[in-house]
Short mmCIF file of C-alpha atoms and ligand atoms in Angstrom, two decimals:
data_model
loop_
_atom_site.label_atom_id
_atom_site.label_comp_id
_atom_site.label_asym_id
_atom_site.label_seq_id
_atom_site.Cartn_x
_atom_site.Cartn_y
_atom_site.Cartn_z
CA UNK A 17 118.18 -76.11 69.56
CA UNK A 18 119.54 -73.12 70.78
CA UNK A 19 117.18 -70.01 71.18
CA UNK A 20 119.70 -68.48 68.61
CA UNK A 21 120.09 -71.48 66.76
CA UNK A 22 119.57 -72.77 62.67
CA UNK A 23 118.45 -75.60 60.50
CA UNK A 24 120.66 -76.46 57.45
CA UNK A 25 119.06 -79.12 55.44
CA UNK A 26 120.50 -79.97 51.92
CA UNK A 27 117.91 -81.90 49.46
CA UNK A 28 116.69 -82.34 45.98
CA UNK A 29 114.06 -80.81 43.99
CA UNK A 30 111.49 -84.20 44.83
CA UNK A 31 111.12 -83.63 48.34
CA UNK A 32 112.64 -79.96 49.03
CA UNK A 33 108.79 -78.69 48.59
CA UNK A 34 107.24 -81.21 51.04
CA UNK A 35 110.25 -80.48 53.57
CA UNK A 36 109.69 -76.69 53.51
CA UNK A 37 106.18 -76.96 54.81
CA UNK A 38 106.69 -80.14 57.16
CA UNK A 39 109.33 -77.37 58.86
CA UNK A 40 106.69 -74.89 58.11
CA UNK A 41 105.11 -76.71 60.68
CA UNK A 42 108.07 -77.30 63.00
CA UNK A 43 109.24 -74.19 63.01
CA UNK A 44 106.11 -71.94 62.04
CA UNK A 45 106.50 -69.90 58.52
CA UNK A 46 107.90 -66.69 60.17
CA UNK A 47 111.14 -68.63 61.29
CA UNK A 48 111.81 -69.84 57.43
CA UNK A 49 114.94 -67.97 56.29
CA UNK A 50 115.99 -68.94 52.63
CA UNK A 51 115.41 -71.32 50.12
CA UNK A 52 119.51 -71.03 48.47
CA UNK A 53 119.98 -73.00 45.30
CA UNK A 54 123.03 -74.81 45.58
CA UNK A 55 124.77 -76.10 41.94
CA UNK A 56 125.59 -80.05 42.59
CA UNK A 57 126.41 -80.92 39.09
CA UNK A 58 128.63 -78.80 36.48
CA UNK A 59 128.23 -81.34 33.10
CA UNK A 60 124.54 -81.69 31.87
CA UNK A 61 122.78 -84.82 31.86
CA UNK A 62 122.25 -85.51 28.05
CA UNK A 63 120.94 -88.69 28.59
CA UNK A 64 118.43 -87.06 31.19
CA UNK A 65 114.48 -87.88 30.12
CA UNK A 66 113.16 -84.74 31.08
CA UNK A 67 115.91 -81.91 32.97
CA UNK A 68 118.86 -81.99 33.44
CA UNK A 69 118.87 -81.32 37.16
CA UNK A 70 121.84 -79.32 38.75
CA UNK A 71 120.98 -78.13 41.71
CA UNK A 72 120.24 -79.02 45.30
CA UNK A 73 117.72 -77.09 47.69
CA UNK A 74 119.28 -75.84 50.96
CA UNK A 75 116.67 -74.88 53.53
CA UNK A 76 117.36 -72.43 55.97
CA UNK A 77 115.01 -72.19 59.31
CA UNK A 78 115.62 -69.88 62.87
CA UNK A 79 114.65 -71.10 65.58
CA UNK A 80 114.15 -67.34 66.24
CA UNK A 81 114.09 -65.55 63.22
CA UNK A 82 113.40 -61.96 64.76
CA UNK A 83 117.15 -62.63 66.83
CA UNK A 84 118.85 -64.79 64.22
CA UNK A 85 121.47 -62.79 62.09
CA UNK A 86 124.02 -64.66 59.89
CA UNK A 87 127.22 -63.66 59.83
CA UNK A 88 128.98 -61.71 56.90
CA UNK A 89 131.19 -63.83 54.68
CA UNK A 90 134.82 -63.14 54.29
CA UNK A 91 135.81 -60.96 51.38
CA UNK A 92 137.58 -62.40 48.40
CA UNK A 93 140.91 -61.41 46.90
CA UNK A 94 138.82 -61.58 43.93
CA UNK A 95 136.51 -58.74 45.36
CA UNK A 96 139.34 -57.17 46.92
CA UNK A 97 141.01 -56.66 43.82
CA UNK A 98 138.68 -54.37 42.52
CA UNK A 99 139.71 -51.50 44.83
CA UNK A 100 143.33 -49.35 43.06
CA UNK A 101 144.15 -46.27 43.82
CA UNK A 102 144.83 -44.03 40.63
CA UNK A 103 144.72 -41.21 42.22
CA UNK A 104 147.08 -42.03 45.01
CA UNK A 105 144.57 -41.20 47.86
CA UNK A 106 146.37 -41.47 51.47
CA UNK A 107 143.49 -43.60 52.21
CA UNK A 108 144.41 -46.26 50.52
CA UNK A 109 142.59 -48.41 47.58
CA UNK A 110 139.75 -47.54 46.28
CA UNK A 111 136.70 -48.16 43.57
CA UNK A 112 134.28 -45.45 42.44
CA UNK A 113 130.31 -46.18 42.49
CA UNK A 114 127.58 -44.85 40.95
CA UNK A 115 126.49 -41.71 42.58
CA UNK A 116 122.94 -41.74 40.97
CA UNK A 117 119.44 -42.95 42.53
CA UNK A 118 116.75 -44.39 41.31
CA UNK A 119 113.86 -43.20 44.03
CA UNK A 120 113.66 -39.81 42.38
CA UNK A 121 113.60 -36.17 44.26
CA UNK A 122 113.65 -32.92 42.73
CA UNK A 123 115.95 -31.30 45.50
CA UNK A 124 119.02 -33.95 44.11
CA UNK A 125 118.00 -33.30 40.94
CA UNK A 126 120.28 -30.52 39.74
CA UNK A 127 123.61 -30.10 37.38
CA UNK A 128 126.68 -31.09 38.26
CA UNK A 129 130.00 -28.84 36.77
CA UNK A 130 133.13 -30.95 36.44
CA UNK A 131 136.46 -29.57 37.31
CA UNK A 132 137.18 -29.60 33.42
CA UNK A 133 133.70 -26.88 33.09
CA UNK A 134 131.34 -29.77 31.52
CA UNK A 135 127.82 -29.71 33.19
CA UNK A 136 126.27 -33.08 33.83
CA UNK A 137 122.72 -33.77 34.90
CA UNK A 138 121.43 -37.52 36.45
CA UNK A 139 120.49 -40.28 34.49
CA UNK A 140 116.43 -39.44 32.76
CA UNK A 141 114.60 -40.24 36.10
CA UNK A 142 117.02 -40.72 38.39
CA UNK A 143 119.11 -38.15 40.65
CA UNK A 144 121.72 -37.32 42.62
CA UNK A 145 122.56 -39.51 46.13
CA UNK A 146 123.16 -36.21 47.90
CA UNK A 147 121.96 -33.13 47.55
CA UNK A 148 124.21 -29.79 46.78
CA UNK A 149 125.30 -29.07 49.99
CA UNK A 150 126.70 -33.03 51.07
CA UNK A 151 128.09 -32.76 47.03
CA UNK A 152 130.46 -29.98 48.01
CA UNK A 153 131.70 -32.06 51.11
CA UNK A 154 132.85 -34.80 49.39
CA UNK A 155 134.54 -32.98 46.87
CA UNK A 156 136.38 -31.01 49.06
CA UNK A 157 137.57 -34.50 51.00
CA UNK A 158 138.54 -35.51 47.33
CA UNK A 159 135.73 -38.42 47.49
CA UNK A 160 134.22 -37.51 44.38
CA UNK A 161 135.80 -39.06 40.95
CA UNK A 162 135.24 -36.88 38.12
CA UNK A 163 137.37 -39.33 35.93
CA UNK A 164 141.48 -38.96 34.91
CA UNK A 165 140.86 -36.04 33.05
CA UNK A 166 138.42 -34.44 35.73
CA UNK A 167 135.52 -34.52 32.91
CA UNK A 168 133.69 -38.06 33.51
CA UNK A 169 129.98 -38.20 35.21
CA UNK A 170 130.81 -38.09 39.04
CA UNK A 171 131.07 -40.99 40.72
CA UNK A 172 131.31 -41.56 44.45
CA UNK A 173 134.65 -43.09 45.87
CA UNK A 174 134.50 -46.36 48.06
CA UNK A 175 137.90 -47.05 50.20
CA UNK A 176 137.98 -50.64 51.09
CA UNK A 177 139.88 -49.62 54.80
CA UNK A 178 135.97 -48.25 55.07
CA UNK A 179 133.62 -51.01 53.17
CA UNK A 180 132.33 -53.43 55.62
CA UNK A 181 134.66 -56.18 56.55
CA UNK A 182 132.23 -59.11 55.02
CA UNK A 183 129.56 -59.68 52.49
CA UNK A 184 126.02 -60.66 52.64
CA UNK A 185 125.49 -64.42 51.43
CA UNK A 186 123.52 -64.46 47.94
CA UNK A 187 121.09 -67.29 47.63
CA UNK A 188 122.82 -69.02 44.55
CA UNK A 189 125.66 -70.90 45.66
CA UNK A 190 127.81 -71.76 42.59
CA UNK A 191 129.83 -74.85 42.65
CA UNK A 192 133.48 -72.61 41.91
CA UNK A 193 132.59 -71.43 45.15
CA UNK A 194 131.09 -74.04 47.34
CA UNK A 195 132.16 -77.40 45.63
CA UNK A 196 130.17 -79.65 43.88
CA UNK A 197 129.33 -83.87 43.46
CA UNK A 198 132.19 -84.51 42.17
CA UNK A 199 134.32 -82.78 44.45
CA UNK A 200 133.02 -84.14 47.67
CA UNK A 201 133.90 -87.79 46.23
CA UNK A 202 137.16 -86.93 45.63
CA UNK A 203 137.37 -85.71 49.14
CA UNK A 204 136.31 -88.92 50.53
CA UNK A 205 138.34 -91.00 48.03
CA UNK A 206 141.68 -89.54 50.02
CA UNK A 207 140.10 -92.01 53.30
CA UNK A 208 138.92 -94.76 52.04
CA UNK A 209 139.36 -95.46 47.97
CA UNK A 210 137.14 -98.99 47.96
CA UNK A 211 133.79 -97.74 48.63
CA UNK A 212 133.09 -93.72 47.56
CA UNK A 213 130.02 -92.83 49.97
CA UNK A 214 127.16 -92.24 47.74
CA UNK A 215 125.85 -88.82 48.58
CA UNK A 216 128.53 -86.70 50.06
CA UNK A 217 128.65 -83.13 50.62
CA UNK A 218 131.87 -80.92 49.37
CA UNK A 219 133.84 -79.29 52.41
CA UNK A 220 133.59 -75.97 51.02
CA UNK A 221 129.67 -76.19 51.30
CA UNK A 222 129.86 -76.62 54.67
CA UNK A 223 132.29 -74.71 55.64
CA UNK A 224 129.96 -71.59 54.44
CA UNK A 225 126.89 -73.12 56.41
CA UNK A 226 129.34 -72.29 59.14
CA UNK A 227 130.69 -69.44 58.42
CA UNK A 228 127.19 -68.32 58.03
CA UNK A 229 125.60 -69.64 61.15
CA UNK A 230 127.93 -70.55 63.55
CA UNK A 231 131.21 -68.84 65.49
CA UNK A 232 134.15 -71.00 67.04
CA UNK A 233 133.36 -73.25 69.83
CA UNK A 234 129.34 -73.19 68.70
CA UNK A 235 127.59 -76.48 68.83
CA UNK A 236 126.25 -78.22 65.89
CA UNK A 237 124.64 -81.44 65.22
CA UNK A 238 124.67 -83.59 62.47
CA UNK A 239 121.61 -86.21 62.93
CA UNK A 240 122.37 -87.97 59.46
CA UNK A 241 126.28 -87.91 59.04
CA UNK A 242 126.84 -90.21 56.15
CA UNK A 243 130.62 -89.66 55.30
CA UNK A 244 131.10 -86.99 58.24
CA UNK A 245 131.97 -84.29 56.18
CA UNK A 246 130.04 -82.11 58.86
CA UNK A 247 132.51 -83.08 61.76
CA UNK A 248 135.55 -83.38 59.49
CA UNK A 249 135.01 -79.27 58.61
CA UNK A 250 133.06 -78.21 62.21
CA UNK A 251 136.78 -79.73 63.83
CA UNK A 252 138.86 -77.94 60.97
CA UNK A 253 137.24 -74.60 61.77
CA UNK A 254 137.03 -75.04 65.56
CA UNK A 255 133.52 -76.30 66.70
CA UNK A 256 132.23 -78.73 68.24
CA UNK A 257 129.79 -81.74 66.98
CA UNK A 258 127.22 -84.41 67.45
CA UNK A 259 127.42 -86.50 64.42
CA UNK A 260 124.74 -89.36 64.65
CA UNK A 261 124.88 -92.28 61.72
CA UNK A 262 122.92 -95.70 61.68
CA UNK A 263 124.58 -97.10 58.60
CA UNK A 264 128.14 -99.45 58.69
CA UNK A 265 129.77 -96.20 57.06
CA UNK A 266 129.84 -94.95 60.63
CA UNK A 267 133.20 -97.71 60.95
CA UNK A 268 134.00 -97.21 57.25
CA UNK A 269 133.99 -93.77 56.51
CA UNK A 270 133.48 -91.68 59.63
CA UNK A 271 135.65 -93.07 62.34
CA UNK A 272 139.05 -92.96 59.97
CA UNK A 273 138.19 -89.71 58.71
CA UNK A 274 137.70 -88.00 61.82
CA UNK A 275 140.99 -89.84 63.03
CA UNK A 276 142.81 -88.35 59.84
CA UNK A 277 141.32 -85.00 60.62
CA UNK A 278 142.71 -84.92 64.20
CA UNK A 279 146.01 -86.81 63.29
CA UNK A 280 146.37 -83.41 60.79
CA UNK A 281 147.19 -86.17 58.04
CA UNK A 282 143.79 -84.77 55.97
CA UNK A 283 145.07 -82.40 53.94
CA UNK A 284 142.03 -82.09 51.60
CA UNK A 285 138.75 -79.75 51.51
CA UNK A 286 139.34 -76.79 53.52
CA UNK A 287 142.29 -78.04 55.25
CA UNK A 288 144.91 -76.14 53.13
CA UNK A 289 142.49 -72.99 53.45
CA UNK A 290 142.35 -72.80 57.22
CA UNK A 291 145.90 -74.01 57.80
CA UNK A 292 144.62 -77.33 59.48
CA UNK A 293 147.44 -78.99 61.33
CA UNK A 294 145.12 -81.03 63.56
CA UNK A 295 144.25 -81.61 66.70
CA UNK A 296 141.57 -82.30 69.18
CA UNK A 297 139.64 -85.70 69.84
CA UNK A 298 136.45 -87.48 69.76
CA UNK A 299 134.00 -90.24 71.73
CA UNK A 300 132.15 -92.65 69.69
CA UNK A 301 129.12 -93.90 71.15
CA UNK A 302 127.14 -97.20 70.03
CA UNK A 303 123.33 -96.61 71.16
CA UNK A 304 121.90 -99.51 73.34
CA UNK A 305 119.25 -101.08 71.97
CA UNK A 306 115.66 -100.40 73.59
CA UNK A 307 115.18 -101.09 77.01
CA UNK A 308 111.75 -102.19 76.92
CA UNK A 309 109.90 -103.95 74.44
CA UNK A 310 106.24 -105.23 73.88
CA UNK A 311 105.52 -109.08 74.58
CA UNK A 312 102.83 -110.47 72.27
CA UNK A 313 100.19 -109.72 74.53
CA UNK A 314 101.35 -106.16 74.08
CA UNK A 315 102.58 -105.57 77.51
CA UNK A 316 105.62 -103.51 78.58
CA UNK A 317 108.59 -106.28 79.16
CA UNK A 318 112.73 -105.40 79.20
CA UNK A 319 114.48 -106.64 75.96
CA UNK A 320 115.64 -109.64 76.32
CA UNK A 321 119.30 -108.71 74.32
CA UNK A 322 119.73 -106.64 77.48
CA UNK A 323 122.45 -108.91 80.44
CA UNK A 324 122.79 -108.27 84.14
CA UNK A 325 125.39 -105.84 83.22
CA UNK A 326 123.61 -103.32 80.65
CA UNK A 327 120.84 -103.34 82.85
CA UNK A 328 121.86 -102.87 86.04
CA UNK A 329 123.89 -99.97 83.96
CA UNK A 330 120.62 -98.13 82.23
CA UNK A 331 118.80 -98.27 85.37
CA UNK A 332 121.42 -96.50 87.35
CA UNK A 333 121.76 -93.70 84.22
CA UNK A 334 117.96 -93.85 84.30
CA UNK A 335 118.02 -93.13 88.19
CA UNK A 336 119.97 -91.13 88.53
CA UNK A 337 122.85 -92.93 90.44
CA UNK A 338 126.10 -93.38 89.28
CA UNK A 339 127.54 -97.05 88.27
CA UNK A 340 129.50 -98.62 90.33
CA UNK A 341 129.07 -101.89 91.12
CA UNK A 342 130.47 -103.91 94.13
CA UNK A 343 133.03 -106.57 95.18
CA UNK A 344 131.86 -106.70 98.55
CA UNK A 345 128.21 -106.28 98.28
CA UNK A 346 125.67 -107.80 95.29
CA UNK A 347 122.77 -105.63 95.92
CA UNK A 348 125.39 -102.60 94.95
CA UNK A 349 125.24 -101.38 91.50
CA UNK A 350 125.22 -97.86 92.22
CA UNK A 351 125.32 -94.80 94.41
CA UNK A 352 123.56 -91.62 94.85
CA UNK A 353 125.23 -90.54 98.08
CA UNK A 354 127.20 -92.37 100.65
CA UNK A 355 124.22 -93.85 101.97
CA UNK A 356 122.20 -94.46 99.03
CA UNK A 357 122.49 -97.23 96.70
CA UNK A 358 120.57 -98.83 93.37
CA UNK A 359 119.72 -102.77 92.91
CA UNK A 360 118.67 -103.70 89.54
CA UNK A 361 117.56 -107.38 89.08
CA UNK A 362 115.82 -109.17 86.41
CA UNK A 363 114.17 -111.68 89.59
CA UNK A 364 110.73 -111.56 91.27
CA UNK A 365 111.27 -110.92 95.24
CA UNK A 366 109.60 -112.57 97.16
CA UNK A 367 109.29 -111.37 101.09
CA UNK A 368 111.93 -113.49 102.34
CA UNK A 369 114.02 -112.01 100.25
CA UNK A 370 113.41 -108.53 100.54
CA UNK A 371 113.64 -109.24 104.22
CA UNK A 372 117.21 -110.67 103.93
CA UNK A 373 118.09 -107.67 101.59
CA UNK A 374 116.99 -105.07 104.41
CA UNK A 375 118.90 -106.82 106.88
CA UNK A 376 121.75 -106.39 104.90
CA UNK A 377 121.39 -103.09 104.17
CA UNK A 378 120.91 -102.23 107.77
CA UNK A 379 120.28 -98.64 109.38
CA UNK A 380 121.63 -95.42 108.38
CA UNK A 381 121.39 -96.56 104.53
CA UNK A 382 118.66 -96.61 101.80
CA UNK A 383 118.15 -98.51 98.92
CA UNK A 384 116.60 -98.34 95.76
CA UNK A 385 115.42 -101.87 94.37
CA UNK A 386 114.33 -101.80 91.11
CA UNK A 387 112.87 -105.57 90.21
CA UNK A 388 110.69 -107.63 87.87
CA UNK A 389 108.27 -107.96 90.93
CA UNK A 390 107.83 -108.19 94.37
CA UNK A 391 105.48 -110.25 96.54
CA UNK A 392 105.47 -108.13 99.94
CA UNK A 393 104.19 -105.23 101.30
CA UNK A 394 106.61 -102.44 100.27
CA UNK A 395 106.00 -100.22 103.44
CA UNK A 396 107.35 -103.17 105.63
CA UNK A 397 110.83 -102.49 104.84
CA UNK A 398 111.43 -98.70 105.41
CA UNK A 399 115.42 -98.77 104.25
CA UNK A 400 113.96 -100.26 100.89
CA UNK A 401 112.54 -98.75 97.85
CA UNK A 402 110.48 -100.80 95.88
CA UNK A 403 110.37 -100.67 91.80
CA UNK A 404 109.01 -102.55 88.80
CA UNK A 405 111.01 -101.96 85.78
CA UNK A 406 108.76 -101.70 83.13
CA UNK A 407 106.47 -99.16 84.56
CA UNK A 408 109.73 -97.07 86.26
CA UNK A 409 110.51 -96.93 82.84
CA UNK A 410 107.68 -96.36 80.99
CA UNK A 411 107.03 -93.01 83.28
CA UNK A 412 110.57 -91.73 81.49
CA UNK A 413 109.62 -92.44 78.20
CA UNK A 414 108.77 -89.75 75.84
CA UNK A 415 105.28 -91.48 74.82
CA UNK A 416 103.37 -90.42 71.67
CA UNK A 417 106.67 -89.77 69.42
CA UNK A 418 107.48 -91.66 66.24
CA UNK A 419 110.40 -92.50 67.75
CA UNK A 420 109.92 -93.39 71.35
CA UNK A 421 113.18 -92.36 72.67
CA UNK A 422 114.13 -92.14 76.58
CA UNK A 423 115.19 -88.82 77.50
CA UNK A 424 118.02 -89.48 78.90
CA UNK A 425 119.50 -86.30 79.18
CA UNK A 426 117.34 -84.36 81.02
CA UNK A 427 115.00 -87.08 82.53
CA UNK A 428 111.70 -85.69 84.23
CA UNK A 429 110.77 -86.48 87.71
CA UNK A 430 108.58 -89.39 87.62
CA UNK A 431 105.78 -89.13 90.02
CA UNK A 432 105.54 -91.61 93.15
CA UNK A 433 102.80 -94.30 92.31
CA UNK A 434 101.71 -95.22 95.51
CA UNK A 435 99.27 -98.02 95.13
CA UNK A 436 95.49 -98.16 97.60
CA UNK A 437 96.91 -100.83 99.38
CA UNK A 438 99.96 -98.23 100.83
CA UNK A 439 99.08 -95.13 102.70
CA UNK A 440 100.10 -92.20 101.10
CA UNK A 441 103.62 -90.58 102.42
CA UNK A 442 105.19 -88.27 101.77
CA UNK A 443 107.20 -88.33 98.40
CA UNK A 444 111.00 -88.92 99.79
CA UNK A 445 113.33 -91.64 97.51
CA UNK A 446 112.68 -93.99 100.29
CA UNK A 447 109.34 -95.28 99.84
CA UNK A 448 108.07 -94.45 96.23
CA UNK A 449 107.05 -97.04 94.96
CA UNK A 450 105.42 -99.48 96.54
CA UNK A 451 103.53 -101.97 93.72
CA UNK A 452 100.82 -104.06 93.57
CA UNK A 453 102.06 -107.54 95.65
CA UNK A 454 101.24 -109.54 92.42
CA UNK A 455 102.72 -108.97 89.00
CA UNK A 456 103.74 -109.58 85.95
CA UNK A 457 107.22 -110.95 84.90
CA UNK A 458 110.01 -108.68 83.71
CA UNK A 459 110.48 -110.61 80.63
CA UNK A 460 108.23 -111.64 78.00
CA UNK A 461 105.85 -113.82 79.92
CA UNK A 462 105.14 -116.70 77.87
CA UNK A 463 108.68 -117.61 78.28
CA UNK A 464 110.79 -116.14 81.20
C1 LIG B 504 122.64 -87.94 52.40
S1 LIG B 504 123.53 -88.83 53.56
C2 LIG B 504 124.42 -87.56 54.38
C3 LIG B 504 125.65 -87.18 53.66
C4 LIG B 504 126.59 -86.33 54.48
N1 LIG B 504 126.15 -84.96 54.57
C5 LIG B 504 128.00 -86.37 53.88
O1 LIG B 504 128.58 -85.34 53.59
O2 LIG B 504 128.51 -87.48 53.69
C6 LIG B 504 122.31 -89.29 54.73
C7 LIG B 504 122.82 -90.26 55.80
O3 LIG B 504 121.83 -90.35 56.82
C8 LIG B 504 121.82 -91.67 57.34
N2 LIG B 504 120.53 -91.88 58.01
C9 LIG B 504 119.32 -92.03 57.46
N3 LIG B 504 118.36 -92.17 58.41
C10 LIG B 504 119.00 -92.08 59.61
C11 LIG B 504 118.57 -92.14 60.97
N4 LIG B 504 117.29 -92.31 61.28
N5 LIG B 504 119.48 -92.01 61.95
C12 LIG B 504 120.79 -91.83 61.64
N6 LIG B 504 121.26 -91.77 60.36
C13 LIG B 504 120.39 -91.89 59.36
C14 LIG B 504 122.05 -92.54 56.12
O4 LIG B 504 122.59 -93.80 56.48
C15 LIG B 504 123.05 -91.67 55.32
O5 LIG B 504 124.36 -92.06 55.63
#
C-alpha cells in the first residue's frame, strides 16, 4: 500500500469487532480512521429471533493517518437548494446561519439594535460570533440578516459562491444515498439473470469509498472481488484496479461485467451519473499453481501439474530472464543479455552432459542451468551456472506467511550458496551455485 494509501473493508456486526483489532494490529490503533455504519437492509426482519439487523460495518484504516486526508464529497442539489436570495444580493444565493455561540465570552456578549429599533441580546448562555466591532463590518457589507422586515434576531449570511466546494463524509451512510442489498442485486441481475451473486455491494457505495479516498488514475485493489462491483465503478470513474477472485464467479460474473462496462453497454449503478460511455480494457490472469510442493518425506520437490513449458516459463520470471525459447538451440529458454541464457530441466546431469552442454555453449556466452541435480563439479565448466530447483526456489519464497506466496514482483537477491567442496569466488551470475555432486530428485522421490 501506498504511503498515502486506505483500507475499505465492508462486514457484518459478527466479525466487524474481531476485524478492527486484527487491523489494530496490522496497522497499529493510531492509523484506524472510522468505524461508518452503512444501512444494508430498508424492510425489517419480522421473522428475525433476536434484531433485526440493518446495517453493515465499514472499516476505515491509513496507512498513514497523520498524512491521510479524504477528500470532500460533492455537494447535492438537495443541499444546494437551500441557498435563495431574497434579498437580491449581487453575490448570488444565499442561506442565513445562526450567528450565536455556545463557548461563552462576555466581550460578545452585548445587545444587538435591529434596523426596525428592537434590541436583541444572545441566546441565555450563549453570545455573539463576533464582537461589536467585526458586527458593524458585516452589516455594512449587507452580510447580516435582520429578517424581511429588518426586526428578526440577526443571523449571519452564507453565499454558496463562498461555502466550500464539498462536504465532510458523516459516518452513517443511509441506503437513499449509498444503495442498499437489494439494489446491488438488481445491478448484477442486468449481467447475468441465472445466478444473482450472493453478497454484492451497490455501485453507489463504492463509488463514495472513492470519492472519498481515491482521485482519477489512483490504484486500488480489490483482493476479494465477488461480482466486481469494485472494478465495474473504479473503470466508470477513471481508476485503475487489481481485482483478485478464487471462486467460478470470476468467468460468471466478473469477466462479462467488466466487458459490458468497457463495451459502454452497462448502463446501470453510477453509469447514468458519471455519463459512462465506456471505454478502456483489461488482462485476466489465471494464477499458476505452486511451484514447489512437499513430498511425503516433507522435502521441497516441483509440482508435478507443472510441464516442460510452465516451468521452463516460472524459472525464467523467477530469474530474471525473459522467455524465449529456441528453434535452433534446446538449452535456450531465455535471455538476460545477448550472451546470457537460462536452461530449465526437470533431468539430473550428469558430467557428460554438462560437458556436452558447455561445448555447445562455447566462449563469449554464459549460461544459467537450473536442474533437478547435477553429478559434477560445478567449477569445471566456467560458461555454466549450476542450479537445483527446489532450493533456487525456496531462497525466493516468502517463508513463515500463512500463505507462502513467491514474490514475484519484486524478487530479492538470493545469496550465492557456494558449497565446501567449491572455493569461494566472487559472487558474478556465472558461478553461483555450485551444489553438492549428489542429490535429491526434482520430483517427488518415491516416484520420479
Ligand atoms: C463478500 S464477497 C465480495 C463481494 C463484492 N464486493 C461484490 O460487490 O460483489 C467476497 C468474495 O471473496 C472471495 N474470496 C474469499 N476468499 C478469497 C481468497 N482467499 N482469494 C480470493 N478471493 C476470495 C469469495 O469467493 C467471494 O466472491
Amino acid at each position: 500500500m501506498s504511503e498515502d494509501g486506505s483500507l475499505w473493508i465492508t462486514i457484518d456486526d459478527n466479525e466487524a469487532h474481531y476485524l478492527k483489532v486484527l487491523c489494530d494490529e496490522v496497522f497499529g490503533r493510531a492509523n484506524f480512521i472510522a468505524n461508518a455504519i452503512w444501512q444494508k437492509k430498508y424492510a425489517p426482519q419480522n421473522d428475525a429471533k433476536w434484531l433485526s439487523d440493518s446495517h453493515d460495518h465499514l472499516l476505515i484504516f491509513a496507512k498513514a493517518k497523520t498524512i491521510w486526508r479524504p477528500n470532500l464529497l460533492p455537494r447535492s442539489a438537495e443541499m444546494d437548494s437551500l441557498y435563495k436570495n431574497i434579498d437580491n444580493d449581487q453575490r448570488g444565493l444565499w442561506m442565513s446561519d445562526n450567528m450565536s455561540v455556545k463557548s461563552y465570552s462576555a466581550a460578545t456578549d452585548y445587545p444587538i439594535t435591529t434596523p426596525s429599533g428592537r434590541i436583541v441580546n444572545p441566546p441565555a448562555s450563549r453570545c455573539w460570533a463576533f464582537s461589536k466591532e467585526k458586527l458593524a463590518e458585516l452589516v455594512s457589507d449587507n452580510r447580516i440578516w435582520f429578517g424581511a422586515k429588518g426586526d428578526g434576531v440577526p443571523r449571519i449570511k452564507r453565499f454558496l459562491n463562498e461555502v466550500q466546494s464539498g462536504v465532510v463524509s458523516k459516518t452513517i451512510w443511509l441506503r437513499d444515498d449509498v444503495g442498499d442489498n437489494q439494489d446491488a442485486k438488481k445491478e448484477v441481475k442486468k449481467f447475468n439473470e441465472i445466478s444473482v451473486f450472493d453478497t454484492p455491494k451497490p455501485e453507489r457505495l463504492i463509488q463514495k469509498i472513492f470519492q472519498l479516498a481515491t482521485n482519477p488514475n489512483d490504484l486500488v485493489l480489490d483482493s476479494f472481488a465477488g461480482s466486481g462491483t469494485t472494478g465495474a465503478v473504479a473503470q466508470k470513474m477513471g481508476r485503475r484496479w487489481i481485482m483478485i477472485e478464487l471462486g467460478e464467479h470470476c468467468h460468471t460474473h466478473i469477466i462479462p461485467r467488466l466487458q459490458k462496462v468497457i463495451d459502454g453497454e452497462d448502463q446501470g449503478g453510477i453509469s447514468k451519473a458519471v455519463n459512462w460511455q465506456g471505454g478502456g480494457g483489461f488482462r485476466y490472469y489465471k494464477l499458476a499453481p505452486s511451484l514447489l510442493q512437499q513430498d511425503r518425506w516433507g522435502n521441497w520437490v516441483v509440482n508435478r501439474e507443472y510441464n516442460a513449458e510452465m516451468l521452463a516459463e516460472a524459472i525464467c520470471k523467477l530469474e530474471g530472464f525473459s522467455y524465449a525459447p529456441s528453434d535452433a538451440h534446446y538449452w535456450q529458454h531465455g535471455f538476460s543479455t545477448e550472451t546470457d541464457f537460462i536452461y530449465a530441466t526437470t533431468q539430473t546431469l550428469n558430467a557428460e552432459q554438462l560437458q556436452a552442454l558447455s561445448d555447445e555453449v562455447g566462449e563469449g556466452r554464459t549460461l544459467l542451468v537450473c536442474c533437478s541435480a547435477f553429478r559434477a563439479p560445478a567449477e569445471r565448466f566456467p560458461n555454466l551456472t549450476l542450479k537445483k530447483i527446489p532450493r533456487m526456489v525456496l531462497q525466493k519464497c516468502e517463508w513463515g506467511h500463512d500463505d507462502y506466496s513467491l514474490n514475484v514482483e519484486n524478487l530479492p537477491q538470493a545469496k550465492p550458496a557456494v558449497p565446501e567442496a567449491v572455493s569461494a569466488e566472487p559472487p558474478s551470475r556465472k558461478k553461483v551455485a555450485a551444489d553438492s555432486i549428489s542429490q535429491g530428485g526434482l520430483f517427488d522421490e518415491g516416484e520420479a
